[in-house]
Short mmCIF file of C-alpha atoms in Angstrom, two decimals:
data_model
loop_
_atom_site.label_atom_id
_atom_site.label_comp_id
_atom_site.label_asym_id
_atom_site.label_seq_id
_atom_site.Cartn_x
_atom_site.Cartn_y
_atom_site.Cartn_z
CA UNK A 781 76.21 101.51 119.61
CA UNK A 782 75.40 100.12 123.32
CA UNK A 783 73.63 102.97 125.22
CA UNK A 784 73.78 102.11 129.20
CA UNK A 785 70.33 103.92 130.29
CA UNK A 786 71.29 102.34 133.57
CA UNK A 787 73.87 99.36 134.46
CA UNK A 788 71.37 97.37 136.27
CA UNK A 789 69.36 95.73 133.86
CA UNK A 790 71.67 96.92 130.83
CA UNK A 791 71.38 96.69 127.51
CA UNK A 792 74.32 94.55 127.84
CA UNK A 793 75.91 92.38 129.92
CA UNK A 794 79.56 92.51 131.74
CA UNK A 795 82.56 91.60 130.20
CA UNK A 796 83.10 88.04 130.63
CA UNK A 797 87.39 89.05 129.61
CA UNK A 798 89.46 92.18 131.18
CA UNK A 799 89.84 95.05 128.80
CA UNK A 800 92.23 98.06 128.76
CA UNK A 801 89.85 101.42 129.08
CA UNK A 802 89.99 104.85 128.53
CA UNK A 803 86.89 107.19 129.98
CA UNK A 804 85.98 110.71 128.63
CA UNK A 805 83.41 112.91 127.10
CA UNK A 806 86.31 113.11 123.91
CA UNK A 807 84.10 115.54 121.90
CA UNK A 808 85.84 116.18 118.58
CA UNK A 809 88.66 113.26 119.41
CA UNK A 810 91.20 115.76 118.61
CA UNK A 811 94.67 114.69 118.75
CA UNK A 812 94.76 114.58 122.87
CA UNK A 813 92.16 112.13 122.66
CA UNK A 814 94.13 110.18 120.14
CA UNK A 815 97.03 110.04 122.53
CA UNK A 816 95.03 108.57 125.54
CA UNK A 817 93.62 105.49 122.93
CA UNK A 818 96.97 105.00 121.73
CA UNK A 819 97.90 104.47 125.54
CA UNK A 820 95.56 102.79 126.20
CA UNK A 821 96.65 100.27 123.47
CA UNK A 822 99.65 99.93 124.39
CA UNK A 823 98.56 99.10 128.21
CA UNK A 824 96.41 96.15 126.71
CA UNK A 825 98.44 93.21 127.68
CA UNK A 826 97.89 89.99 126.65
CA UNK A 827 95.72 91.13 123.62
CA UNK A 828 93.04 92.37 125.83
CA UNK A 829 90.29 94.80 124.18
CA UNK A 830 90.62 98.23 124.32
CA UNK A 831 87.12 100.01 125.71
CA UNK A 832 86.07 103.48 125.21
CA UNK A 833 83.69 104.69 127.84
CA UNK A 834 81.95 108.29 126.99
CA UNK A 835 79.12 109.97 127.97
CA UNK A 836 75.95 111.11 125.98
CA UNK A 837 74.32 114.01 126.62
CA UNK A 838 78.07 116.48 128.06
CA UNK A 839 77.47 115.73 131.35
CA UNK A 840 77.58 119.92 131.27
CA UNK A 841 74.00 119.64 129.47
CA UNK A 842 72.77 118.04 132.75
CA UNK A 843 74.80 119.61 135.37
CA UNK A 844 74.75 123.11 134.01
CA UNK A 845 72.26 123.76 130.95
CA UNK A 846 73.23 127.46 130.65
CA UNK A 847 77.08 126.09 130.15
CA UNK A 848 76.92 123.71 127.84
CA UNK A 849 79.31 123.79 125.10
CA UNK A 850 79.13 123.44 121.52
CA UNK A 851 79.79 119.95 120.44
CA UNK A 852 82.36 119.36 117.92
CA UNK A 853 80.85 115.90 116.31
CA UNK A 854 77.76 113.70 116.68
CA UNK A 855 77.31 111.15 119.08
CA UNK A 856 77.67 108.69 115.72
CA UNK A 857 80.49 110.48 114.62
CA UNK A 858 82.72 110.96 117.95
CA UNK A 859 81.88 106.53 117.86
CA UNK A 860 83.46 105.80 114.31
CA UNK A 861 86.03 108.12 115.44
CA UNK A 862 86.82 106.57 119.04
CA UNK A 863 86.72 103.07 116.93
CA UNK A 864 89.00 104.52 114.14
CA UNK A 865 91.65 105.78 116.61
CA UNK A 866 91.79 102.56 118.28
CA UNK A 867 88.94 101.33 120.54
CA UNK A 868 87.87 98.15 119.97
CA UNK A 869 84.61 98.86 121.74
CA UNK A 870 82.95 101.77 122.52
CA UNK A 871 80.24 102.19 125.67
CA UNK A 872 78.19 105.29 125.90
CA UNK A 873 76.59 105.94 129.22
CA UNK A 874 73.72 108.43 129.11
CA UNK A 875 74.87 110.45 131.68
CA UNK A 876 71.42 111.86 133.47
CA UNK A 877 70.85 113.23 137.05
CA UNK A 878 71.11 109.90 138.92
CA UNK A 879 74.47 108.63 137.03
CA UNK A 880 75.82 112.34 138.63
CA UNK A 881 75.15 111.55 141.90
CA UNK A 882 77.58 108.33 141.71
CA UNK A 883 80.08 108.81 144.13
CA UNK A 884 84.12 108.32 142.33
CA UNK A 885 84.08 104.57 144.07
CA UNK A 886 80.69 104.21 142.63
CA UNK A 887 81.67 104.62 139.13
CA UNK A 888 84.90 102.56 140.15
CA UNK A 889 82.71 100.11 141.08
CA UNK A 890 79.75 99.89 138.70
CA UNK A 891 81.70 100.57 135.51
CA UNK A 892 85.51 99.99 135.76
CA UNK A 893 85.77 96.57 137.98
CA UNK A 894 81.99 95.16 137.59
CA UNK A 895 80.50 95.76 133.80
CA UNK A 896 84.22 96.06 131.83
CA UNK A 897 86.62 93.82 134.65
CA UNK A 898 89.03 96.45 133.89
CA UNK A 899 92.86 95.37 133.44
CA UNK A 900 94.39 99.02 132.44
CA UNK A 901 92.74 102.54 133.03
CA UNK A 902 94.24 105.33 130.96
CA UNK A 903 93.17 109.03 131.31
CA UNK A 904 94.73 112.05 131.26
CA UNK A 905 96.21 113.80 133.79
CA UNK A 906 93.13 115.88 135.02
CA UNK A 907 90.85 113.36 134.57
CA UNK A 908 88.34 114.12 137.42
CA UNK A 909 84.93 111.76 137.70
CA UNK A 910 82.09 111.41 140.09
CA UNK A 911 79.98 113.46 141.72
CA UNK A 912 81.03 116.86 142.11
CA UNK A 913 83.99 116.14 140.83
CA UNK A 914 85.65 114.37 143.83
CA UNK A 915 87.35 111.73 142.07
CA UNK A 916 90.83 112.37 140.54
CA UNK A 917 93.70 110.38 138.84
CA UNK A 918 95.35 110.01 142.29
CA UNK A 919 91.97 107.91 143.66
CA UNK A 920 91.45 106.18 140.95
CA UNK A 921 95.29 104.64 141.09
CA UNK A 922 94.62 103.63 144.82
CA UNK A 923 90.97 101.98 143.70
CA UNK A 924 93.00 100.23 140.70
CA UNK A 925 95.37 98.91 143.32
CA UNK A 926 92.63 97.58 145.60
CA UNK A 927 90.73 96.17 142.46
CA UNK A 928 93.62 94.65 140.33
CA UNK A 929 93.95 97.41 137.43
CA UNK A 930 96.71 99.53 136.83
CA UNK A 931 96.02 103.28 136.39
CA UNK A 932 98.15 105.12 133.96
CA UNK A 933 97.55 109.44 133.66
CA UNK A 934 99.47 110.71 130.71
CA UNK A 935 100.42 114.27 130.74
CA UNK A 936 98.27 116.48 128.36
CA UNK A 937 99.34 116.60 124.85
CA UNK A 938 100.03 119.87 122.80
CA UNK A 939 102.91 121.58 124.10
CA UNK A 940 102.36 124.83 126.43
CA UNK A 941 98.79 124.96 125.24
CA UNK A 942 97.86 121.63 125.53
CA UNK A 943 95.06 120.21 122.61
CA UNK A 944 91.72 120.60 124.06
CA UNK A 945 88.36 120.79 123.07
CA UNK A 946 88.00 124.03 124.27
CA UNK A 947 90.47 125.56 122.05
CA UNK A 948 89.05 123.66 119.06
CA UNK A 949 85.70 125.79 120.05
CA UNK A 950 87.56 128.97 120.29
CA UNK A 951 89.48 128.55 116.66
CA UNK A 952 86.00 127.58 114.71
CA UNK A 953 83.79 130.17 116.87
CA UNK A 954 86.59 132.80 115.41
CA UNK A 955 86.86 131.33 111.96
CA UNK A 956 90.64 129.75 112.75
CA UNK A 957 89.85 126.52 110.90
CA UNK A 958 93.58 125.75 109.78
CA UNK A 959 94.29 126.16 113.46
CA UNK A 960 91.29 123.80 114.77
CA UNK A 961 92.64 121.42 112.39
CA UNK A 962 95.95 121.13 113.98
CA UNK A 963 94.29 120.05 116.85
CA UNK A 964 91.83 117.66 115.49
CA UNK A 965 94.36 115.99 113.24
CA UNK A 966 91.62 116.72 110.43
CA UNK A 967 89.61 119.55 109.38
CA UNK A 968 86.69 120.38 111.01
CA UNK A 969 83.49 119.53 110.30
CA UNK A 970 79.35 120.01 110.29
CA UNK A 971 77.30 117.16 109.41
CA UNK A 972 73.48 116.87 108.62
CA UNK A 973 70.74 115.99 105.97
CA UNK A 974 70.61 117.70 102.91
CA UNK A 975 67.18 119.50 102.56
CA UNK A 976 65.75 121.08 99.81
CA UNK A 977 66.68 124.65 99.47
CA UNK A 978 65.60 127.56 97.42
CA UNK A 979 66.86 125.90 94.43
CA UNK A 980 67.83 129.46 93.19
CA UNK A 981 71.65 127.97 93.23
CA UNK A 982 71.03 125.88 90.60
CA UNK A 983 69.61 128.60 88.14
CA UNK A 984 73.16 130.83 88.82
CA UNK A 985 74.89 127.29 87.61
CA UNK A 986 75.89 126.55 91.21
CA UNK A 987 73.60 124.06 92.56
CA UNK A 988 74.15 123.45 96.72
CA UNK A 989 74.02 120.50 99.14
CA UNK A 990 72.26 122.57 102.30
CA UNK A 991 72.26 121.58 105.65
CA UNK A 992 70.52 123.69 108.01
CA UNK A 993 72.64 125.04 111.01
CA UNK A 994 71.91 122.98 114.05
CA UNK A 995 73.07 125.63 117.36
CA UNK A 996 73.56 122.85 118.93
CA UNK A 997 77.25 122.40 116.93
CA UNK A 998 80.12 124.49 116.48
CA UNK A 999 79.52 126.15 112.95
CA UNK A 1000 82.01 129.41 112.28
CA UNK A 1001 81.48 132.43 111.40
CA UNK A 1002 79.41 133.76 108.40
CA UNK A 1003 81.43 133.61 105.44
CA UNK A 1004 82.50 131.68 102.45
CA UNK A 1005 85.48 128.33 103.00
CA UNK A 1006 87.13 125.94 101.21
CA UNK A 1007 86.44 122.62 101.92
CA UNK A 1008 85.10 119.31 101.12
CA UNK A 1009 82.06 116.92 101.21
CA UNK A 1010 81.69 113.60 102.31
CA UNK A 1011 78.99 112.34 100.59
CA UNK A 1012 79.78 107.96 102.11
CA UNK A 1013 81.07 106.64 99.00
CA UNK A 1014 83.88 109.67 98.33
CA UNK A 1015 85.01 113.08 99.45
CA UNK A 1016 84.61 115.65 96.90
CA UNK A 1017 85.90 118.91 97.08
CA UNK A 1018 83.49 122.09 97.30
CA UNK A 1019 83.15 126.05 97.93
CA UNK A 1020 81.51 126.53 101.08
CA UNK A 1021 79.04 129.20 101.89
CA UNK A 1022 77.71 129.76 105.67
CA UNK A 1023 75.16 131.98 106.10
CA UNK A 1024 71.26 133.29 105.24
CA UNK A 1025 71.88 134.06 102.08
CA UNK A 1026 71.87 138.04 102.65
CA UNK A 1027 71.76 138.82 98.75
CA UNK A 1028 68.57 137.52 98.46
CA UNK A 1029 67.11 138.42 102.04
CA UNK A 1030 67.71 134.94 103.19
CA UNK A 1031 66.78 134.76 107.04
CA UNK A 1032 67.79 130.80 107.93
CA UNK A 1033 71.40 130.23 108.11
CA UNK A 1034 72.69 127.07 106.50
CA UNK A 1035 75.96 125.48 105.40
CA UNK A 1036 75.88 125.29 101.36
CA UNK A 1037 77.95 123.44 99.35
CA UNK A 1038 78.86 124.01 95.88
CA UNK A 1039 80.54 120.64 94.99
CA UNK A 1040 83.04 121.73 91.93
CA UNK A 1041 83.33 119.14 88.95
CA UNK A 1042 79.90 117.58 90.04
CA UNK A 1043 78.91 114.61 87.62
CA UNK A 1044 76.51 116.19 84.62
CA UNK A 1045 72.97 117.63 85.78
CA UNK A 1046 70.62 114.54 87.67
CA UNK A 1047 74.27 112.41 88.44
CA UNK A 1048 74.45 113.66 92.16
CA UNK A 1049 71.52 113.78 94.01
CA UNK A 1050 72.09 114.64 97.96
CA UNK A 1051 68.39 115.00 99.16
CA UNK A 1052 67.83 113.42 102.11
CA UNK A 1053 70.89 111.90 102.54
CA UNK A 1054 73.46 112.38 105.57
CA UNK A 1055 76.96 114.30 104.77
CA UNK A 1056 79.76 115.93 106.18
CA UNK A 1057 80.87 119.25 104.97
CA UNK A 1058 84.68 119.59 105.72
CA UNK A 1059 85.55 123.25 106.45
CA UNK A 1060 89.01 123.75 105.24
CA UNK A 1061 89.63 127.37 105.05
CA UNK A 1062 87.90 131.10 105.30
CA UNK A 1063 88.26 132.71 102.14
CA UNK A 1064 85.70 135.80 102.63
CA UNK A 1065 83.30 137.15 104.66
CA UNK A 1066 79.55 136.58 103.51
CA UNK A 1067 78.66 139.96 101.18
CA UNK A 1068 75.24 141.80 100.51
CA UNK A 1069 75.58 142.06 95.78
CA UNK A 1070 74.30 144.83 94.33
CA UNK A 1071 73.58 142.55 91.03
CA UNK A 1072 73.21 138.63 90.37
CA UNK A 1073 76.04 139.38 88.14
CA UNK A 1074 78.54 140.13 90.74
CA UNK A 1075 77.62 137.28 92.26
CA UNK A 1076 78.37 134.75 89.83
CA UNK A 1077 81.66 136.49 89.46
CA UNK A 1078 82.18 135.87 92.91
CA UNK A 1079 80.86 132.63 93.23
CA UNK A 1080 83.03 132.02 89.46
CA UNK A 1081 86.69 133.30 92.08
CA UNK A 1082 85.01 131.38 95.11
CA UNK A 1083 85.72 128.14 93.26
CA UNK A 1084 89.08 129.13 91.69
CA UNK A 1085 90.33 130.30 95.27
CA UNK A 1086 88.91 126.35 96.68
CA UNK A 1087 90.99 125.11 93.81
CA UNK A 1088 94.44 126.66 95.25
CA UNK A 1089 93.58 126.17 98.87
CA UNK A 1090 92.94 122.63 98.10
CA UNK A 1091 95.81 122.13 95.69
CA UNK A 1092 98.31 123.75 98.16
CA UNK A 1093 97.19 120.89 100.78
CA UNK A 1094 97.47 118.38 98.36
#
């Protein structure tokens, strides 16, 4: 991963070949995103490489702290998925105070014609850059003219309510994960370490992979999903619980996954190890049990309902 703190005296140096590039925050690379790479593929002529340019932190997070949105993915994870979706390279700029300042030919100039010698710039259709947003699709196709790149902005994908990250937000803050997943092109996800927890899962016969909830992601609502871990080497598939643990008067809220037909007691061991937990499907809201009992029976119709919901998506 190149990080540009600051072009002049980079990290790395400029492109001694023209690339096709694309330019966005593209938290979540939902299916939109996807679109724009694929364009910008196709605009690579001559075999040129296709660039990714993003921006770490949401240039929100900078320009308006009290705004900032949830992110959908990781800075790591938005990469691998900017590279799976077709980007031959991907450039994060650390987007601080100064970078916001940059007038639209200033970020022309610094980032599309100097550092990447820019052949092909595709962005969508309100693609606006620069400092207070001056710059637009419409300036950027006279700049390209001036400085010998085509500019290409594609309509938004999605149909009358075009994909968005936004509306991924709105379908996980609401619990809508089928619906988020439409958009994504996957389902969605939370990623972290797994830390030790209570351990009490284990003595009910359910041991949990916990991740503590990080605010700084979109996590839904309290409850209990289908879904699936990632664990590097395969994707298993798990009941989900979100939530403090209310039964037992939990008070931090975590993501815990009950990974069904684990390997035999010591043949899975998660601690300390990075995962992502793939939230499928709501299946309940997150109970207070009167006895342990009822909630083994639970957790025993938890796993037979991840079983369907799993089995129906094949």
């Amino acid at each position: 991963m190149t990080i540009w703190r600051d072009l002049d005296g980079a990290e790395t140096t400029p492109r001694s070949e023209r690339a096709a590039v694309t330019v966005g925050v593209f938290d979540g690379v939902h299916r939109g995103h996807q679109h724009v790479l694929a364009a910008t593929r196709a605009a690579a002529a001559d075999g040129a490489s296709v660039v990714a340019v993003t921006f770490e932190p949401h240039p929100l997070e900078v320009l308006t702290p009290d705004r900032t949105p949830k992110r959908l993915t990781t800075v790591e994870r938005r990469i691998d998925l900017l590279h799976a979706h077709g980007a031959d390279e991907v450039r994060v700029l650390a987007f601080d105070q100064h970078m916001s300042a940059w007038t639209p030919e200033e970020f022309i100039q610094r980032v599309l014609a100097d550092e990447l010698r820019s052949s092909a710039v595709v962005v969508g259709e309100n693609f606006r850059f620069g400092s207070r947003a001056a710059g637009d699709v419409d300036l950027l196709r006279r700049a390209g003219a001036e400085s010998g790149f085509t500019v290409e902005g594609l309509a938004l994908d999605g149909g009358a309510e075009p994909f968005s990250s936004t509306l991924v937000r709105a379908h996980v803050a609401t619990g809508h994960l089928p619906e988020a997943a439409v958009i994504l092109g996957r389902p969605h996800e939370v990623s972290g370490e797994v830390v030790e927890g209570d351990r009490r899962g284990r003595s009910l016969g359910f041991p949990t992979a916990n991740i503590p909830v990080d605010d700084v992601y979109a996590v839904p609502p309290d409850g209990v999903y289908a879904g699936r871990v990632d664990i590097g080497a395969e994707v298993l598939a798990a009941a989900i619980s979100v939530g403090t643990n209310p039964t037992f008067g939990g008070r931090d809220r975590r993501v815990e996954s009950y990974i069904i037909d684990r390997p035999a007691e010591g043949g899975l061991d998660l601690y300390g190890k990075q995962i992502r937990v793939e939230l499928v499907r709501w299946l309940r809201g997150m109970d207070v049990f009167d006895t342990v009992d009822a909630l083994v029976a639970q957790m025993h119709e938890d796993v037979a309902d991840t079983r369907t919901v799993l089995a129906e998506l094949g």
